[in-house]
Coordinates of C-alpha atoms in Angstrom, one line a residue:
X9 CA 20.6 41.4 -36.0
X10 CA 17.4 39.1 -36.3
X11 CA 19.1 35.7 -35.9
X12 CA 20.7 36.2 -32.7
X13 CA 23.5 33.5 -31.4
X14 CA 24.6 31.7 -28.0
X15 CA 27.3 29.7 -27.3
X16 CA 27.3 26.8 -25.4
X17 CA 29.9 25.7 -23.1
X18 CA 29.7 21.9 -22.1
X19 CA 31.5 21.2 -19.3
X20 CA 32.6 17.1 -19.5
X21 CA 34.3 15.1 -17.5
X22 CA 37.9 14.7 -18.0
X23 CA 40.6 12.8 -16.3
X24 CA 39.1 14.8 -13.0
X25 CA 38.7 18.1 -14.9
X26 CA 36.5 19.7 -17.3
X27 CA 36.8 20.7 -21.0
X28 CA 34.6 23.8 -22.7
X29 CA 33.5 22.9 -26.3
X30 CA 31.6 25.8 -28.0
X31 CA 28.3 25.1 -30.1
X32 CA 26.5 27.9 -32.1
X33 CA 23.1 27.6 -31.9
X34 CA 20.4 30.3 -32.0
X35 CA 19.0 31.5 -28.9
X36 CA 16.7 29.5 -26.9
X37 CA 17.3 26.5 -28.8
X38 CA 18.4 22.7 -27.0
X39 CA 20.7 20.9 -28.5
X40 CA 18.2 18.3 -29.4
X41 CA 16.7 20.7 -32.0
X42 CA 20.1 22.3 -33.2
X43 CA 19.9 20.4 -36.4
X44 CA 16.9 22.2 -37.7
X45 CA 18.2 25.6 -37.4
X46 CA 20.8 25.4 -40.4
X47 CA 21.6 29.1 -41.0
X48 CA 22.0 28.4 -44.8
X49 CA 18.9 26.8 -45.3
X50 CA 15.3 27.9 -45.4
X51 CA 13.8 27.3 -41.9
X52 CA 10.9 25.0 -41.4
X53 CA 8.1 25.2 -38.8
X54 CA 8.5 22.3 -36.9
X55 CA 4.9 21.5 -36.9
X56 CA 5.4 21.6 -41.0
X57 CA 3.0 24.4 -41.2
X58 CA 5.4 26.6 -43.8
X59 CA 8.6 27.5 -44.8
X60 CA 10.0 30.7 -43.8
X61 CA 13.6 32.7 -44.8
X62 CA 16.5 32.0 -42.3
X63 CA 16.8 35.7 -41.2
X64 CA 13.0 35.6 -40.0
X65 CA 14.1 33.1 -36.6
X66 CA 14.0 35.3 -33.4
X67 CA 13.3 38.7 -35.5
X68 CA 10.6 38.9 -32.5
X69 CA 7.6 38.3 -35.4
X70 CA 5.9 34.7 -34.8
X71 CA 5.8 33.4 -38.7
X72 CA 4.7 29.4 -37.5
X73 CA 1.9 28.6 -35.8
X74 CA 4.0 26.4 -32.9
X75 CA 6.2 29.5 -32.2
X76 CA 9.3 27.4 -33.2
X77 CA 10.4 30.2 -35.7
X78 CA 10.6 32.6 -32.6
X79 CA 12.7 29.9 -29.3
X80 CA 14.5 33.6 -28.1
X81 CA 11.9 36.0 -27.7
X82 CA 8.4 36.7 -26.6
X83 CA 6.9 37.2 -30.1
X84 CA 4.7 33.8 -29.9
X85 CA 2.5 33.2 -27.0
X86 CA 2.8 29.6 -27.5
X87 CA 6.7 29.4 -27.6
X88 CA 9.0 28.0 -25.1
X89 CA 12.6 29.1 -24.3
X90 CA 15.3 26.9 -23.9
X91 CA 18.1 27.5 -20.6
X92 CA 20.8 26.2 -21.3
X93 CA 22.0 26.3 -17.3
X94 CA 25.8 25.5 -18.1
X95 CA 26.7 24.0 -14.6
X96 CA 23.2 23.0 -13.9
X97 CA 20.3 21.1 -15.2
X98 CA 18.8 23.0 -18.7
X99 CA 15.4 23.6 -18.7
X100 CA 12.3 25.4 -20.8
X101 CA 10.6 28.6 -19.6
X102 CA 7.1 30.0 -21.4
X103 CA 8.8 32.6 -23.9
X104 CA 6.4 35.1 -22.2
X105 CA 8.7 35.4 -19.7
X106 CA 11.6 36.5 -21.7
X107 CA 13.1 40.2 -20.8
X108 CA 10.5 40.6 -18.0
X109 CA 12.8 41.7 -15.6
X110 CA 12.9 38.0 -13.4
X111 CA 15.5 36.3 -13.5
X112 CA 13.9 32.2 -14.7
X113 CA 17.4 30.9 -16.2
X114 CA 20.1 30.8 -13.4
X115 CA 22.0 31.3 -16.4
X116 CA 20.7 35.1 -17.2
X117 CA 19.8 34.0 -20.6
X118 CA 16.1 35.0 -20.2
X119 CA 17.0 38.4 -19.6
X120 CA 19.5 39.3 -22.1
X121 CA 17.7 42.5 -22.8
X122 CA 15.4 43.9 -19.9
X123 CA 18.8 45.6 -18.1
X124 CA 17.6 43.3 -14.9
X125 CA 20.5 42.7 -12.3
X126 CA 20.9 39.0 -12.6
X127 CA 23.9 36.5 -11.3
X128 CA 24.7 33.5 -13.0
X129 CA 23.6 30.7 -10.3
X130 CA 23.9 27.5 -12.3
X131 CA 27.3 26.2 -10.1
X132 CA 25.9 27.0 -6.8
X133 CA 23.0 24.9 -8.0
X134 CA 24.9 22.5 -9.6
X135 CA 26.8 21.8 -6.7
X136 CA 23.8 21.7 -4.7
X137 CA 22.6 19.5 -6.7
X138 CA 25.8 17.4 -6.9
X139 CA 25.6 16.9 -3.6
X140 CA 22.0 15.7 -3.3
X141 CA 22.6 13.1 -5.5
X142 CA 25.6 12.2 -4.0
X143 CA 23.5 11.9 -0.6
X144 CA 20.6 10.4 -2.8
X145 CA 22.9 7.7 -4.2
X146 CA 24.5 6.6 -1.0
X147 CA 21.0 5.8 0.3
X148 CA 19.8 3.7 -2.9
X149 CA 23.4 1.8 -2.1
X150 CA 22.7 1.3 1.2
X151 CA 18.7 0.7 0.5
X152 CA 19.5 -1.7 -2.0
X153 CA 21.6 -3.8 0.4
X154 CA 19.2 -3.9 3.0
X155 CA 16.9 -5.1 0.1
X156 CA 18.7 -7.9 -0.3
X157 CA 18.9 -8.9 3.1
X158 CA 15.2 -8.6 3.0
X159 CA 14.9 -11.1 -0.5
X160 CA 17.2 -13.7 1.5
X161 CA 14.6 -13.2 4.4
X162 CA 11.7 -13.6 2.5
X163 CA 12.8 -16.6 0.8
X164 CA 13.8 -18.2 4.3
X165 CA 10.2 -16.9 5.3
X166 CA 8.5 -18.4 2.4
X167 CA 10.6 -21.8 2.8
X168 CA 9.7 -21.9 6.6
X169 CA 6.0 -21.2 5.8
X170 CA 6.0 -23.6 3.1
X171 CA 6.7 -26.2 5.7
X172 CA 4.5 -25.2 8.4
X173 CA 1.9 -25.8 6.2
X174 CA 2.4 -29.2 5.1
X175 CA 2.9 -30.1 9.0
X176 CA -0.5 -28.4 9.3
X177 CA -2.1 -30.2 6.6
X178 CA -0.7 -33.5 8.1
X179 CA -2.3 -32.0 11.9
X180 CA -5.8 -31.3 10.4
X181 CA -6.5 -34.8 9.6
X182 CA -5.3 -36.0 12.9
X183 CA -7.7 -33.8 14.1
X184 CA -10.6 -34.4 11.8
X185 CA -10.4 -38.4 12.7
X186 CA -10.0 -37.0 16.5
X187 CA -13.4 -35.4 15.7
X188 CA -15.2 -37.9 14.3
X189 CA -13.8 -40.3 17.1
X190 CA -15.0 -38.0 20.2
X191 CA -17.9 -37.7 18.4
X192 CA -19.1 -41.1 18.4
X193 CA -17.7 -41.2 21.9
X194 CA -20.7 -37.9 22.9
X195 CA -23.2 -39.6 21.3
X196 CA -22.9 -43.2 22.7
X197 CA -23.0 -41.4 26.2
X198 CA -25.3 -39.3 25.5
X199 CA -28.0 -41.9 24.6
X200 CA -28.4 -43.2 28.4
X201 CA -28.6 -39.3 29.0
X202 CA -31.7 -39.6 26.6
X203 CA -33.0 -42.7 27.9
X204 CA -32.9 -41.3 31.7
X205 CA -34.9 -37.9 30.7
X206 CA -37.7 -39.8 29.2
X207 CA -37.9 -42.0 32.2
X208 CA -38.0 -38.7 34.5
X209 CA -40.3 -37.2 31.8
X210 CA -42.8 -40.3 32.1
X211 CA -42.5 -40.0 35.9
X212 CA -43.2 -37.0 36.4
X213 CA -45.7 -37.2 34.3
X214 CA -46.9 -40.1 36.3
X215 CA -46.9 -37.8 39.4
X216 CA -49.9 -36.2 38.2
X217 CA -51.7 -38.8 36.2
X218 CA -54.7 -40.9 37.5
X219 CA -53.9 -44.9 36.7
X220 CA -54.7 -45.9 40.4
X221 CA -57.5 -43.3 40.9
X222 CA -61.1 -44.6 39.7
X223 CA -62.2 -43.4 36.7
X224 CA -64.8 -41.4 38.4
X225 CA -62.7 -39.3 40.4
X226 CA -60.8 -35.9 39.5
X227 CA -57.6 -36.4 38.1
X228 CA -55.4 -33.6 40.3
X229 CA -52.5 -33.9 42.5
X230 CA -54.9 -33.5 45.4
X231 CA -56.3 -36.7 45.6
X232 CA -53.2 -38.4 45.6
X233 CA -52.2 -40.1 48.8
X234 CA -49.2 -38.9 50.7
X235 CA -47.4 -42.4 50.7
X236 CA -48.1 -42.5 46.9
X237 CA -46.3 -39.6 46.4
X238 CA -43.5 -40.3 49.2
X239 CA -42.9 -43.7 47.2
X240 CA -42.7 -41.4 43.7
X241 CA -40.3 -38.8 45.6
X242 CA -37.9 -41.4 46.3
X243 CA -38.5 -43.1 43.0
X244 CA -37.7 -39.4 41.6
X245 CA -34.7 -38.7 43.8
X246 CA -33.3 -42.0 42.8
X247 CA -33.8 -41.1 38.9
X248 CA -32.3 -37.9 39.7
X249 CA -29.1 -39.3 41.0
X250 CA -28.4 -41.9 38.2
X251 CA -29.4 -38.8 35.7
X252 CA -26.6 -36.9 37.2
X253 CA -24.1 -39.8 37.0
X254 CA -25.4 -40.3 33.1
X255 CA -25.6 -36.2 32.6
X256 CA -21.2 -35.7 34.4
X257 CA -20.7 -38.8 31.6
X258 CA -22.4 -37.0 28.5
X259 CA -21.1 -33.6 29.5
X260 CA -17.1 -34.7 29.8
X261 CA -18.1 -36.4 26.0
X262 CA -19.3 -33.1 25.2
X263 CA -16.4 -31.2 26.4
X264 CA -13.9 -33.1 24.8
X265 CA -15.9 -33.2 21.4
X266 CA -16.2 -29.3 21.2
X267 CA -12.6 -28.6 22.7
X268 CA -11.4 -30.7 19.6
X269 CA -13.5 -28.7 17.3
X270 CA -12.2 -25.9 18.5
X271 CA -8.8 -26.9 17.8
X272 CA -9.8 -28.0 14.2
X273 CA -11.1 -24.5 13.5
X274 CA -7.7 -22.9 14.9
X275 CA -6.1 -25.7 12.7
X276 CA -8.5 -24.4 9.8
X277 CA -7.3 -20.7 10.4
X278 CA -3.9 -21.3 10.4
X279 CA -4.1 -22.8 6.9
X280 CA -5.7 -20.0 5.4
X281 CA -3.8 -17.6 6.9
X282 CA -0.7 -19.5 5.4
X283 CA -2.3 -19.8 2.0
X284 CA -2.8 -16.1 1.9
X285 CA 0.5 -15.3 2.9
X286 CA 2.4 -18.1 0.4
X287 CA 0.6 -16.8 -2.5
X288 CA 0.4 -12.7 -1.7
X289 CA 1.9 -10.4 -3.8
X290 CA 5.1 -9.3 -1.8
X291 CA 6.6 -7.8 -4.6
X292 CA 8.4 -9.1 -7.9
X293 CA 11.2 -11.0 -5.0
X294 CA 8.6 -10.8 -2.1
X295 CA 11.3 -7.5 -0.6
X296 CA 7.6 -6.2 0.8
X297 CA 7.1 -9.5 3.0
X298 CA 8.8 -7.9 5.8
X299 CA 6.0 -5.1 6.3
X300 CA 3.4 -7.8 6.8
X301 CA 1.7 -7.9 10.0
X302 CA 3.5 -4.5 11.0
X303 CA 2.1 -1.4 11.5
X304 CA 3.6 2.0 11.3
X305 CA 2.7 5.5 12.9
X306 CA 3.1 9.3 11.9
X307 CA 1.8 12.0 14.6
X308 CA 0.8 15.4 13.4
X309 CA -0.8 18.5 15.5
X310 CA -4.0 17.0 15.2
X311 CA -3.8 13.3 14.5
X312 CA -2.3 9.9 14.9
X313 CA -2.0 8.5 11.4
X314 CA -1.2 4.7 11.0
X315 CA -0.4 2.2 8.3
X316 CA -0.8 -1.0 8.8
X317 CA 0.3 -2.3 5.0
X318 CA -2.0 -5.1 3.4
X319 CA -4.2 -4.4 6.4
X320 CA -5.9 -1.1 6.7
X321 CA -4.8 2.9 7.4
X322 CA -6.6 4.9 10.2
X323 CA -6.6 7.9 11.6
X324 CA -7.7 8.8 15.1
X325 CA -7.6 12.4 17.3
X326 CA -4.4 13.4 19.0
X327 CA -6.2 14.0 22.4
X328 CA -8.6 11.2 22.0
X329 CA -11.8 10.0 19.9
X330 CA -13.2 7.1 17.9
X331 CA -10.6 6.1 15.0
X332 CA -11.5 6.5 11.3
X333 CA -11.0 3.9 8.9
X334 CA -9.2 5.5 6.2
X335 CA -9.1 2.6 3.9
X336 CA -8.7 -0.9 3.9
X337 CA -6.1 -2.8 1.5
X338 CA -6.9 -3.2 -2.2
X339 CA -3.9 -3.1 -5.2
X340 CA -0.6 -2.1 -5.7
X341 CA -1.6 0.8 -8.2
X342 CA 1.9 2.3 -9.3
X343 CA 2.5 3.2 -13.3
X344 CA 3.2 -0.2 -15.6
X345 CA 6.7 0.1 -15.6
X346 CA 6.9 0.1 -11.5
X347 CA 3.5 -1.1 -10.2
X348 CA 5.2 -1.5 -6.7
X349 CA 5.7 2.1 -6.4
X350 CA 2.2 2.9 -5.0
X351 CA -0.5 1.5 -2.9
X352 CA -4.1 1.6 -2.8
X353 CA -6.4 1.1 0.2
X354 CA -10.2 1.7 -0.2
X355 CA -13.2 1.3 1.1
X356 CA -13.0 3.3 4.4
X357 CA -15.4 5.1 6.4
X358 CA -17.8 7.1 4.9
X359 CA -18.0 10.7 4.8
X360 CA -20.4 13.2 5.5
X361 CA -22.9 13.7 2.3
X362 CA -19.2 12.4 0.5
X363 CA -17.6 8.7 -0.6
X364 CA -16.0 6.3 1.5
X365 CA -12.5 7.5 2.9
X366 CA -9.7 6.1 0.7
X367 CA -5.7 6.6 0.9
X368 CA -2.8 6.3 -1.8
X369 CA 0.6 5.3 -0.1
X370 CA 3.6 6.7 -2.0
X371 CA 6.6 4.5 -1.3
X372 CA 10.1 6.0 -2.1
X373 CA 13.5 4.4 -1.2
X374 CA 15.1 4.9 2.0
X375 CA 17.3 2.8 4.7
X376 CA 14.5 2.9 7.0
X377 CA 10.8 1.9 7.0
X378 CA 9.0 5.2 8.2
X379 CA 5.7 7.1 7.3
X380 CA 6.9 10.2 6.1
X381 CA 4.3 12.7 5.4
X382 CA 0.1 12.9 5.0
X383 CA -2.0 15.2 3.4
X384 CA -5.6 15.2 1.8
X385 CA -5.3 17.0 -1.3
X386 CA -8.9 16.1 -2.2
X387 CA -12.2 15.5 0.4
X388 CA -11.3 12.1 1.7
X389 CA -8.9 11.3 -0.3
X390 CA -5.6 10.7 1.7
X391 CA -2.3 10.5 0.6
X392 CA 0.6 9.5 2.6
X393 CA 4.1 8.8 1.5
X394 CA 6.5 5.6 3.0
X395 CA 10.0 5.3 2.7
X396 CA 11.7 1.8 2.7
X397 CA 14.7 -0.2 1.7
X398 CA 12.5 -2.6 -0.8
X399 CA 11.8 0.0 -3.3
X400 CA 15.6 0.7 -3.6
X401 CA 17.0 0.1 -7.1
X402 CA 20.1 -1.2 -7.6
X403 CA 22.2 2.3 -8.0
X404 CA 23.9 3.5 -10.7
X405 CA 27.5 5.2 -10.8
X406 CA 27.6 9.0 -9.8
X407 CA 28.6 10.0 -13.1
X408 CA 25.5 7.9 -15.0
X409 CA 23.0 9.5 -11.9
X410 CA 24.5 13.1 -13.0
X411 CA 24.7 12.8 -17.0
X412 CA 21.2 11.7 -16.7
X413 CA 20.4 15.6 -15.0
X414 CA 22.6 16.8 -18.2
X415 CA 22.0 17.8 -21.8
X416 CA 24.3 16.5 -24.3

């Protein structure tokens, strides 16, 4: 018979049980495409190529150039065959593997003709399945609470920062007229500091010149009589002390001046650390604020892998060695519709005759913040996947989770 028939049995939800409802279809067909496979109508190629008589669908002879004519057998190279999977998930197989003795459908359908010994699997696996979601959706529930908990944190974060740095602001020009003050203070005492090393300078300099010697005589040290330079000793000695007293004065000024510098550079630090953190991009509620300033390991047979997020990732030998920089912060690089999904560090160390080291972090929804797994699926490029409460949606209901696994 060339137009050959399966019925469906949809299994829905009712009051607790379960109701069949048969729909004729021809084989390998989804219910999405039922309505162009009238059996009293002239069949169309869905790509609009031709129209061909009813009777020629599945007589194992591709008429259209998309296969469409042929969704049961093996005829067109380019078809695809529909499982329907009643119990499971339905899925598409490549029609080549139709009656070649392997079971793909856990229905059997694929192999309606080869004689191979299949079982119908589809409730095992359904039930499997059932329960992974189950297991799935009890973590997003429990994810998404903690992600709450993590918004509320955040915000009190935020709100506390926000503070800090107006008390900061205030502190920095105490500090700058502290600065300004101290430093008027170091250079007041450091002008007698001046004044004394020009007058050792000039006596010293004395030491060896030749005022009192007559112009005709060598100008050296030598012909300088001892009590002339016992008196310029002493006159030294005496310099030397009050330099010391003026030096102890200039150097205190000093000491103050530069430890209040200091302090306005730490005050200068904290504000742009506080600037960078009150306007990062934590996420569309800041849930990622909490992974700030915390790092994260993952130990494999060879490595020690860690994830420090808007920071860097490295990587450094189990039994010691240098660490690698595999990649320093740069975007959150998920798809438009969930940019938060994925992030990109770049920019790591370079490798042999290759481009710098660089690492994509995968971040799925879980009840705990843990690196999960690494791999480098190309040279030097890393990727590492990172479970945590934040990216847990709010869940849906069981029922939505599983009708969206179902054809209907």
């Amino acid at each position: 018979m060339c137009c050959q028939y399966i019925l469906l049995l949809l299994l829905l939800g009712v009051s607790g049980g379960v109701s069949a409802v048969e729909v004729q279809r021809p084989r390998g067909v989804p219910l999405s495409k039922r309505q162009f496979y009238e059996e009293d109508k002239p069949f169309t190629c869905l790509d609009g190529s031709r129209n061909i008589p009813f009777d020629r669908v599945n007589d194992d002879y591709c008429d259209c150039q998309d296969g469409s004519d042929e969704p049961g057998t093996a005829a067109c190279p380019n078809g695809s065959f529909h499982c329907t999977n009643a119990g499971f998930r339905p899925g598409f197989i490549p029609s080549s593997r139709i009656n070649d003795g392997i079971c793909d459908c856990c229905d059997t359908t694929d192999e309606y003709n080869s004689g191979a010994a299949c079982q119908n699997t589809c409730r095992e696996l359904g039930r499997k399945e059932r329960e992974s979601l189950q297991k799935m959706a009890e973590i997003a529930k429990e994810g998404f609470l903690l992600k709450q908990q993590l918004i509320q944190e955040a915000k009190r974060g935020l709100e506390d920062k926000k503070a800090k740095y107006a008390d900061v602001q205030l502190s920095k020009n105490e500090f700058e007229k502290r600065v300004e003050a101290l430093r008027t203070v170091k250079e007041t005492a450091e002008q007698p500091e001046k004044e004394a090393k020009e007058r050792h300078l000039k006596a010293w300099e004395g030491k060896l010149g030749c005022e009192s010697i007559s112009p005709s005589t060598v100008c050296t040290e030598h012909y300088i009589t001892d009590s002339i330079v016992s008196l310029i000793n002493i006159f030294l000695a005496r310099l030397s002390c009050l330099d010391a007293t003026y030096n102890s004065t200039a150097q205190k000024a000093r000491d103050a001046f530069d430890e209040a510098e200091r302090a306005l550079r730490e005050v200068d630090d904290q504000i742009k650390n506080l600037e960078k953190e009150i306007s990062f991009d934590f996420g569309p509620t800041a849930e990622f604020a909490y992974l700030y300033s915390q790092c994260y390991e993952l130990t494999s047979s060879e490595y020690i892998y860690r994830l420090c997020p808007f920071n860097r990732v490295s990587q450094k030998p189990k039994y010691g060695g240098s660490e690698t920089n595999l990649g320093t912060w740069g975007q959150w690089a998920g798809p438009e519709d969930n940019p938060y999904s994925i992030m990109k560090y770049e920019h790591g160390t370079g490798c042999w005759q290759g481009p710098n080291r660089s690492t994509t972090i995968k971040l799925t929804c879980g009840k705990e913040t843990v690196l999960t797994s690494t791999s480098e699926p190309s040279r030097c490029e890393y990727l590492m996947e990172f479970t945590s409460p934040a990216v847990c949606q709010e869940p849906s209901s069981l029922d939505s989770v599983l009708h969206e696994h179902e054809e209907l």
